[in-house]
Short mmCIF file of C-alpha atoms in Angstrom, two decimals:
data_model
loop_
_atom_site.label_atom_id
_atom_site.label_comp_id
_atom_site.label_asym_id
_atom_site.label_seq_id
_atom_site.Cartn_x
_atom_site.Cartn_y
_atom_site.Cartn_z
CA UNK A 14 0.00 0.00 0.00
CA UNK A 15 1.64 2.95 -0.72
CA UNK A 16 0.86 5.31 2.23
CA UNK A 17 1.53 8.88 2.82
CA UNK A 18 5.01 9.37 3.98
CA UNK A 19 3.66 12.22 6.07
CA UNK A 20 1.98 9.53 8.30
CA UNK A 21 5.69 7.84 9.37
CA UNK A 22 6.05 8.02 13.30
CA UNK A 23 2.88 9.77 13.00
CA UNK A 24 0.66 8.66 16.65
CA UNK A 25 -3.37 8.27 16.75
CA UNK A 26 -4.56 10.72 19.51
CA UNK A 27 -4.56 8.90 23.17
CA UNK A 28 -7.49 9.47 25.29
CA UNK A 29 -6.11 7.88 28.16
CA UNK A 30 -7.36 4.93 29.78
CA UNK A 31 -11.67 4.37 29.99
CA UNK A 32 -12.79 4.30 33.35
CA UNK A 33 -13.93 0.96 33.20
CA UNK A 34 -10.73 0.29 32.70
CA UNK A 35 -9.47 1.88 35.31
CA UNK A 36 -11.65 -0.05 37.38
CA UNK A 37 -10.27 -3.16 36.39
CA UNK A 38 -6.93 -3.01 36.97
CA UNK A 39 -6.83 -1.60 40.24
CA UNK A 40 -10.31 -2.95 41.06
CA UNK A 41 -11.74 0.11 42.20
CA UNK A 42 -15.32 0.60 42.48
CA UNK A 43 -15.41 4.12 42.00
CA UNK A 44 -13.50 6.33 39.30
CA UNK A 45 -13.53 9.82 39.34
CA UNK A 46 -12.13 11.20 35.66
CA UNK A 47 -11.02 14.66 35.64
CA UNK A 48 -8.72 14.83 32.37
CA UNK A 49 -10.29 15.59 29.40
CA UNK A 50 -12.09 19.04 30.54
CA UNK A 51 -15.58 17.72 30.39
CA UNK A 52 -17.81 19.41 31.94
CA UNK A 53 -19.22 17.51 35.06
CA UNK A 54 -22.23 19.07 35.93
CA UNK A 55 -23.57 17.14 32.18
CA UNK A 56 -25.56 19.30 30.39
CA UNK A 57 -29.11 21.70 30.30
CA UNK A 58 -31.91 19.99 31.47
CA UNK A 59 -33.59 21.02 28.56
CA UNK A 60 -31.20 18.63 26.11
CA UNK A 61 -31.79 15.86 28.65
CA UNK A 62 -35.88 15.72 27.93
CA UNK A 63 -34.67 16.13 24.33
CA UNK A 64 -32.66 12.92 23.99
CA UNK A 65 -35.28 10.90 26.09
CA UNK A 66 -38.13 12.14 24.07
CA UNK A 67 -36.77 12.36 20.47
CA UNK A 68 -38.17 10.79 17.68
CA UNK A 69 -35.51 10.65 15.23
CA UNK A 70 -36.03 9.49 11.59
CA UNK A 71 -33.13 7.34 11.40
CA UNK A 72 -32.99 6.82 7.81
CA UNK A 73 -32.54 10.24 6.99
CA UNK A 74 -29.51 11.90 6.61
CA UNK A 75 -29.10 15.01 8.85
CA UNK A 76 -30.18 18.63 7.39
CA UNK A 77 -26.54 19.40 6.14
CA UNK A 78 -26.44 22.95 6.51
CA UNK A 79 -27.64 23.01 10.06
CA UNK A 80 -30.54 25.61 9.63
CA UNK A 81 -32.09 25.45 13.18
CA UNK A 82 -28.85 25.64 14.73
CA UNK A 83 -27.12 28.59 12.19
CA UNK A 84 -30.29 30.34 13.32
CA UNK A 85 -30.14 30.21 16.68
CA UNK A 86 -26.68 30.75 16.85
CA UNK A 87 -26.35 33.63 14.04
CA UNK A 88 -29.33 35.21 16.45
CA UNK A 89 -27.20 34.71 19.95
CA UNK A 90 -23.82 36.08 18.50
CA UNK A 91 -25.11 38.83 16.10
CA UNK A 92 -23.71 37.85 13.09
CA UNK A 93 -24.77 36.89 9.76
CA UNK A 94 -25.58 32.49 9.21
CA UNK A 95 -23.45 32.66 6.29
CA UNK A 96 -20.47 33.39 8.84
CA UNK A 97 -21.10 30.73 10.71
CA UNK A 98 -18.85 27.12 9.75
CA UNK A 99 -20.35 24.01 11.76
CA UNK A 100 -18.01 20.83 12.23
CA UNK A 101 -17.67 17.45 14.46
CA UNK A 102 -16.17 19.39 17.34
CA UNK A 103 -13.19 21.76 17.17
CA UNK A 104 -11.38 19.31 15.84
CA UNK A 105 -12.98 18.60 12.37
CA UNK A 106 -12.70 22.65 11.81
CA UNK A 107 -8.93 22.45 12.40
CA UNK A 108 -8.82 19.54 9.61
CA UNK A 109 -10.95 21.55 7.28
CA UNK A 110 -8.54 24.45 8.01
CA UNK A 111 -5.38 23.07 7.42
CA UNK A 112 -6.68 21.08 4.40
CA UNK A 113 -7.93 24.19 2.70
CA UNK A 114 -4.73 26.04 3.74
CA UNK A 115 -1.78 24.21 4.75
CA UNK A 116 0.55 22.18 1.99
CA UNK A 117 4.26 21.71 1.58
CA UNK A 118 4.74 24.95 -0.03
CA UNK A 119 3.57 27.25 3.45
CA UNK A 120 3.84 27.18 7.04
CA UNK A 121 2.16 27.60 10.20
CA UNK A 122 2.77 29.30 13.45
CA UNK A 123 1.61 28.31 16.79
CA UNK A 124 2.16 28.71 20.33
CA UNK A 125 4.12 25.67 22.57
CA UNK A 126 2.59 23.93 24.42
CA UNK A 127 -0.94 24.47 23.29
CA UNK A 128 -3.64 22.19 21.60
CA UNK A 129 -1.26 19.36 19.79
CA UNK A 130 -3.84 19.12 16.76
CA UNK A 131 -2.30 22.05 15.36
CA UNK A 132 0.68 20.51 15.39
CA UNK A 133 -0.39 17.42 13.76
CA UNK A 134 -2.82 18.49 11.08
CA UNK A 135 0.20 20.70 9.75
CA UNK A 136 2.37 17.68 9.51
CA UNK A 137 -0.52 15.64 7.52
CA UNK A 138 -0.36 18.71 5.31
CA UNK A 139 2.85 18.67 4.92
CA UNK A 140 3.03 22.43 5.78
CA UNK A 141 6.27 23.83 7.99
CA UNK A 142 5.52 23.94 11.50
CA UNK A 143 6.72 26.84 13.61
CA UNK A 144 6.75 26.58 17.07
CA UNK A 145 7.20 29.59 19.85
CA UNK A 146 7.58 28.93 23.18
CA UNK A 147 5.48 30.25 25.76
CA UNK A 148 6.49 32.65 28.00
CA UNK A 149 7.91 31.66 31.69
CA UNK A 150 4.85 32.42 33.10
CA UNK A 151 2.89 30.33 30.36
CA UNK A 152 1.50 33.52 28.24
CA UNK A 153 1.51 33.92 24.74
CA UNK A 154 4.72 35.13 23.09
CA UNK A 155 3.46 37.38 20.47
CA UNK A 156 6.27 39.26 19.62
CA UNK A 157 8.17 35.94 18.86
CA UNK A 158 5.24 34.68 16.82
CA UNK A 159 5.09 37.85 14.79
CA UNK A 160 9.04 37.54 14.58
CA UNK A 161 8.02 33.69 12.89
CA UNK A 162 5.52 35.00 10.35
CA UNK A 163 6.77 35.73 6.77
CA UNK A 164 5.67 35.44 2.86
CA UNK A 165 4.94 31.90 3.06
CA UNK A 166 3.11 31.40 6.20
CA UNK A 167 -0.70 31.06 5.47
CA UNK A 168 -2.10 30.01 9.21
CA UNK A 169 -1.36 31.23 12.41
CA UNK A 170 -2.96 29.79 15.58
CA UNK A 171 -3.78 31.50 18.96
CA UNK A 172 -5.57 29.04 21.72
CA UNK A 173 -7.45 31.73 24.51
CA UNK A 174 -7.81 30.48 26.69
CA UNK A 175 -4.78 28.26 26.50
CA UNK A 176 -5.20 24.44 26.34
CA UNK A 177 -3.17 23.12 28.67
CA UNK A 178 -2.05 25.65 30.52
CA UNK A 179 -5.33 28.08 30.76
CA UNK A 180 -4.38 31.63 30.29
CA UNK A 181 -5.60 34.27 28.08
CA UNK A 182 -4.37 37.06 25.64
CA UNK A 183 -5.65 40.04 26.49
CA UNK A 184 -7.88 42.04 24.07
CA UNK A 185 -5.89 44.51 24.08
CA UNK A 186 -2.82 42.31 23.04
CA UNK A 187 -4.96 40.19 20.74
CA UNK A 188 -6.18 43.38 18.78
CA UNK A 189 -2.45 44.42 18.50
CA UNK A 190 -1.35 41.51 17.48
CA UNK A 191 -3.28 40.86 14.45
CA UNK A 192 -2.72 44.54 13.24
CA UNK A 193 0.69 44.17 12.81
CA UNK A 194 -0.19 40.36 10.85
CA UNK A 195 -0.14 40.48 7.34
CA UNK A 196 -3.43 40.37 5.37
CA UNK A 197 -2.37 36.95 3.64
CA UNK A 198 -2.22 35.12 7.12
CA UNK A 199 -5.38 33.74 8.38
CA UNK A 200 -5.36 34.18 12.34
CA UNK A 201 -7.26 31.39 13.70
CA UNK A 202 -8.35 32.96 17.47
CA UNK A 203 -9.40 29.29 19.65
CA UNK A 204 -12.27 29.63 21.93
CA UNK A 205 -12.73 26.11 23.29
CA UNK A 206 -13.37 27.42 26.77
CA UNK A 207 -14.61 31.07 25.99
CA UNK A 208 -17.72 30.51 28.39
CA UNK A 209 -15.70 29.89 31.37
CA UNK A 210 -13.67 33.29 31.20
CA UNK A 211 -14.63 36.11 33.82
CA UNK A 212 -11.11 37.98 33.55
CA UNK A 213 -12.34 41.30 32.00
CA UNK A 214 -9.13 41.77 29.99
CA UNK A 215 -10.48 39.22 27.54
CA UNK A 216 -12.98 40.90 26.13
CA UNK A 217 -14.69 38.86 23.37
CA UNK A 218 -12.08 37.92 20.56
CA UNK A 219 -15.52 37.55 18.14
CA UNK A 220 -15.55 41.52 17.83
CA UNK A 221 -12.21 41.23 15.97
CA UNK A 222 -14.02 39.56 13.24
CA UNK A 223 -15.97 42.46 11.98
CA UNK A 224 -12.88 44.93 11.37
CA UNK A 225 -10.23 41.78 10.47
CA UNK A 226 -11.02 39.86 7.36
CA UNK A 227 -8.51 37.62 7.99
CA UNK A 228 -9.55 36.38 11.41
CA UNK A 229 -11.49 33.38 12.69
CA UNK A 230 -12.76 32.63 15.35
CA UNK A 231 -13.31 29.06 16.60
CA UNK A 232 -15.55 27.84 19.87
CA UNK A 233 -17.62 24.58 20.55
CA UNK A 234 -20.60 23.32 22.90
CA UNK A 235 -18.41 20.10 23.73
CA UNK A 236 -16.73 22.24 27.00
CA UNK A 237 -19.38 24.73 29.32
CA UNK A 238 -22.54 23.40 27.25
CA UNK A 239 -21.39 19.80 28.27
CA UNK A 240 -22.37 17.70 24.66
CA UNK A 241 -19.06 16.37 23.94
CA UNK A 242 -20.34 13.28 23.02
CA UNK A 243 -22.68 15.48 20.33
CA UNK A 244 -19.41 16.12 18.55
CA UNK A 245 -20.69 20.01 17.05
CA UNK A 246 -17.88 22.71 17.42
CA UNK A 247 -18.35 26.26 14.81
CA UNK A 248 -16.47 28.96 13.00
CA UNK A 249 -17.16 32.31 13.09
CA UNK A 250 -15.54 34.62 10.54
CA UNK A 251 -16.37 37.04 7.20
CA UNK A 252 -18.79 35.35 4.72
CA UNK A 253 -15.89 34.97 2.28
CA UNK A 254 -13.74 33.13 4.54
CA UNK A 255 -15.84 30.70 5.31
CA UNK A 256 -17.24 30.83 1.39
CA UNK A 257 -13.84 29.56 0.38
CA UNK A 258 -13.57 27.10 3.49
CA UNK A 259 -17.39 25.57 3.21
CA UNK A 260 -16.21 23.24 0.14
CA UNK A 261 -13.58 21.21 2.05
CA UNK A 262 -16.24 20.29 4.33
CA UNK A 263 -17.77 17.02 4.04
CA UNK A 264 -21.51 17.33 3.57
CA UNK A 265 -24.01 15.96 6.74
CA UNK A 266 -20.66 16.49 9.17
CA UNK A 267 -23.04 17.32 11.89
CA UNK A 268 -25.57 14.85 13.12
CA UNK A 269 -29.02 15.56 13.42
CA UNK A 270 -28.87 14.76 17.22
CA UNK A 271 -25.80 17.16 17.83
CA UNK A 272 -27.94 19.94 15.79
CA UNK A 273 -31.11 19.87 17.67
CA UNK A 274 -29.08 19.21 21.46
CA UNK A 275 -26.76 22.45 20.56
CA UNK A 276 -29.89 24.59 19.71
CA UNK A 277 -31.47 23.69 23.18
CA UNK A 278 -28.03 24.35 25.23
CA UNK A 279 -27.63 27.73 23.52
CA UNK A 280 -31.25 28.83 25.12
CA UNK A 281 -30.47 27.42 28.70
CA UNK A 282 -28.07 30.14 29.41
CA UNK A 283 -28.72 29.95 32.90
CA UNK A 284 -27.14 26.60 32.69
CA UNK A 285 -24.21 28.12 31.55
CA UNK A 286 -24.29 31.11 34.60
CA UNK A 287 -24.53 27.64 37.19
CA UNK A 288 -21.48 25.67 35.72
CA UNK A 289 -19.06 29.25 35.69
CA UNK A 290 -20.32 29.92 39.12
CA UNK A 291 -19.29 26.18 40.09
CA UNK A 292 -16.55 26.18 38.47
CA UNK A 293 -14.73 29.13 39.59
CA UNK A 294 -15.55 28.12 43.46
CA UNK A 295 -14.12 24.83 42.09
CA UNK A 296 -10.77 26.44 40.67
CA UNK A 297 -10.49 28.27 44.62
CA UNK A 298 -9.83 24.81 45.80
CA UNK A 299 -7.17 24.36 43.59
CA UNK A 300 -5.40 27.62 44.63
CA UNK A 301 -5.73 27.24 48.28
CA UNK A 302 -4.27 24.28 48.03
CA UNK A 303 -1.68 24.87 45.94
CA UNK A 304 -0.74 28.53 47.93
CA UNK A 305 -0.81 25.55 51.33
CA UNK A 306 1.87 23.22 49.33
CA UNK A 307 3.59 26.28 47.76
CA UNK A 308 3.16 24.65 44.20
CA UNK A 309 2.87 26.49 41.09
CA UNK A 310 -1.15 26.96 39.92
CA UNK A 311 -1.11 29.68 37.35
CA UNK A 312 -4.62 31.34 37.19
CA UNK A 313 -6.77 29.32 34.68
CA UNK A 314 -9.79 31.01 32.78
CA UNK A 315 -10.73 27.70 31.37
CA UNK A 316 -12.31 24.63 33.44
CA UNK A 317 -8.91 23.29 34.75
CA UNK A 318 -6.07 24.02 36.32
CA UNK A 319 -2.15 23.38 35.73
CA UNK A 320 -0.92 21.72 38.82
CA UNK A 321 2.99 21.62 39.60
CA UNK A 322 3.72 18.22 41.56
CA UNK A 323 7.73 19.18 41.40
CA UNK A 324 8.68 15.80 40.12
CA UNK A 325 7.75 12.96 37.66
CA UNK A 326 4.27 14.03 36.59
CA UNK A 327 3.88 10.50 34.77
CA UNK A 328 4.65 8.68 38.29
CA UNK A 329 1.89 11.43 39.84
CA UNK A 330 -0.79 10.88 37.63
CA UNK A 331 -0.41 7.00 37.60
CA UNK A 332 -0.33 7.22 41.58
CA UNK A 333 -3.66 9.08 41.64
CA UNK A 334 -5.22 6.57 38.95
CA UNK A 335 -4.36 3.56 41.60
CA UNK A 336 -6.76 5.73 43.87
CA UNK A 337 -9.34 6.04 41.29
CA UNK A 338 -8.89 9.48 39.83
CA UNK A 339 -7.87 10.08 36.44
CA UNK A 340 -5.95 13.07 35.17
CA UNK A 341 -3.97 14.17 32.82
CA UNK A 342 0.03 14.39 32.79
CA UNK A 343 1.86 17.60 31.99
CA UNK A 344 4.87 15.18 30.45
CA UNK A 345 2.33 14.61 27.89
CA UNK A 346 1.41 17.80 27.25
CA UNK A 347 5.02 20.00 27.22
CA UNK A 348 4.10 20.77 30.77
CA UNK A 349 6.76 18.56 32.46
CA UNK A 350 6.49 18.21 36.15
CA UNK A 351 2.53 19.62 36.16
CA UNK A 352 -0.43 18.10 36.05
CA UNK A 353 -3.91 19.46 34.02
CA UNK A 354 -6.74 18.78 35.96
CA UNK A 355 -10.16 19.07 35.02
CA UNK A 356 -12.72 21.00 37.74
CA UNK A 357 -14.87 18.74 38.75
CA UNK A 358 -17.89 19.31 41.74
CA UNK A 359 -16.94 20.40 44.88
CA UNK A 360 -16.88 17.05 46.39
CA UNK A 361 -14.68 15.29 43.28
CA UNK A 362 -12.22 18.28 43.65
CA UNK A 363 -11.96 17.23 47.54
CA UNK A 364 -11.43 13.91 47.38
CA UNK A 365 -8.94 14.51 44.48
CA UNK A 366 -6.51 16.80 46.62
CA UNK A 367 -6.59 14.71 49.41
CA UNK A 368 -5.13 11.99 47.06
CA UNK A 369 -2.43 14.08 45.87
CA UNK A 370 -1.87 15.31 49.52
CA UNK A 371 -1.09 11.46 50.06
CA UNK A 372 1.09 11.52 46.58
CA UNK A 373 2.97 14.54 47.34
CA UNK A 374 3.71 12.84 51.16
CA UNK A 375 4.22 9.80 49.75
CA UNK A 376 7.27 11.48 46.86
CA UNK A 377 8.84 13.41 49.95
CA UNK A 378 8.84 10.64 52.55
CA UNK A 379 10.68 8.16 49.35
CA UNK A 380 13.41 11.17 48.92
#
């Protein structure tokens, strides 16, 4: 078979371990995961009648262009439905992206670390990658990324707030930025978590789009709206833009289910007010108890934190999956010595610290 060479050493992305899993091996009864930034209070109550109550037509493929959902959403953010690009999560919109924009003959500049399917869609494309570090105190380098851009690059990508690490750019520093970017880049702004933000400073990246033709803006109901298993993330950006980019898009990429659940979350807003409220009491436990231990715990804006365990984070993270709480390692993640850690209720954020109390002991006592 005569396979792209692109693909060589090329790795599948790794969930992690299931929690039945989990349960398994270390024959636990009960798992608490708090690693892939789910949101654990589920979803709107609304979207829960929905699913019990729906009478789908199986048969039928889904309305491809997502009417009731452009609609809704067009009405919510105040922009036009022919700005608005739907796919299977963030993730398919960063494959339509950098297969409508990336090839051998470009590159691409990013921040390190930050979400890794940048990086990987660019090598599929065969596109240069440019990397640029983060700061030491995990923000956004945007001089050196404006230092990285020249004739050739086509797509430059900006996660706020950052994934994993959980800072923001500021507005003010955003709008700067993409001044000074040339009008041939296309300045992809990430939004994953914009509904957990309260830090003022951010402002709402979306209002870039109407003066900058050549920004985009990307967000997704799989985080705060809690339908990650829904799979719908969007694109918001100038009708051309996302003229040129609808084509690479494979037709019926949403499912009907994922159309009609997204529509419902975007009118429960109050559910939305409830899960920011919980989860920035939930983040406070995370900085008291990091202030108590004097470890690192930069302020997040998303819904988890960046943990410093000041050794192996591997060895931490497998020591708090043998007591039944699964998280991810910052080894992973260009993070070394950190872990991410989703926010989870009050009482899974309790019994989570007081297993990396013991882990923390536990490293100190063995040195």
């Amino acid at each position: 078979m005569k396979w792209n060479p692109r693909l060589e050493g090329m790795r599948a992305y790794e969930p992690g371990k299931t929690i039945g899993e989990v349960k398994k091996e270390f024959g636990l009864s009960r798992i608490v995961k708090l690693a892939s930034n789910e949101n654990p209070f589920g979803c709107s109550p609304e979207v829960k009648k929905f699913i019990t109550q729906a009478g789908l037509e199986t048969a039928l493929y889904p309305d491809g262009y997502a009417t009731e959902l452009r609609e809704a959403l067009s009405d919510k953010l105040g922009v036009s439905p022919r700005q608005l690009l739907f796919g299977g999560g963030s993730d398919e919109l960063i494959v339509i992206l950098s297969r409508a924009l990336l090839s051998e003959s470009n590159n691409t500049v990013m921040p390190w670390p930050s979400f890794p399917q940048y990086r990987h869609n660019a090598r599929i494309q065969g596109a240069e990658i440019r990397e640029v570090p983060l700061r030491k105190d995990f923000s956004h380098d945007l001089d050196c990324m404006l230092k990285a851009i020249d004739e050739n690059t086509s797509l430059v990508w900006l996660c706020t707030p950052n994934n994993p690490t959980g800072g923001i750019i500021p507005h003010e520093e955003l709008e700067a930025f993409i001044r000074k970017v040339p009008e041939h880049v296309l300045v992809i702004v990430d939004n994953a978590y914009h509904e957990f933000v309260t830090d003022r400073a951010y402002g709402d990246p979306l209002n870039l789009v109407e003066e900058f033709p050549n920004v985009l803006v990307l967000r997704t109901f799989s985080k705060a709206y809690g339908l990650a298993a829904f799979r719908v993330g969007y694109a918001i950006g100038r009708e051309e833009v996302i003229t040129k980019l609808d084509p690479v898009r494979p037709p019926f990429n949403t499912n009907l289910l994922g159309q009609q659940a997204a529509a419902l979350a975007l009118a429960d807003q109050a559910f939305i007010g409830s899960t920011t409220k919980q989860n920035e009491s939930g983040k406070a436990q995370y900085a008291r108890f990091a202030e108590k231990h004097g470890l690192n715990c930069p302020r997040s804006e998303a819904n988890f934190v960046l943990m410093e365990v000041r050794g192996s984070a591997d060895a931490a993270a497998d020591e708090l999956l043998k007591r039944g709480y699964i998280v991810r390692s910052g080894d992973k993640l260009g993070t070394p010595g950190y872990l991410r850690i989703t926010v989870g209720t009050r009482e899974d954020n309790e019994g989570l610290l007081a297993a990396l109390e013991e882990v923390l002991a536990q490293k100190v006592s063995e040195a």
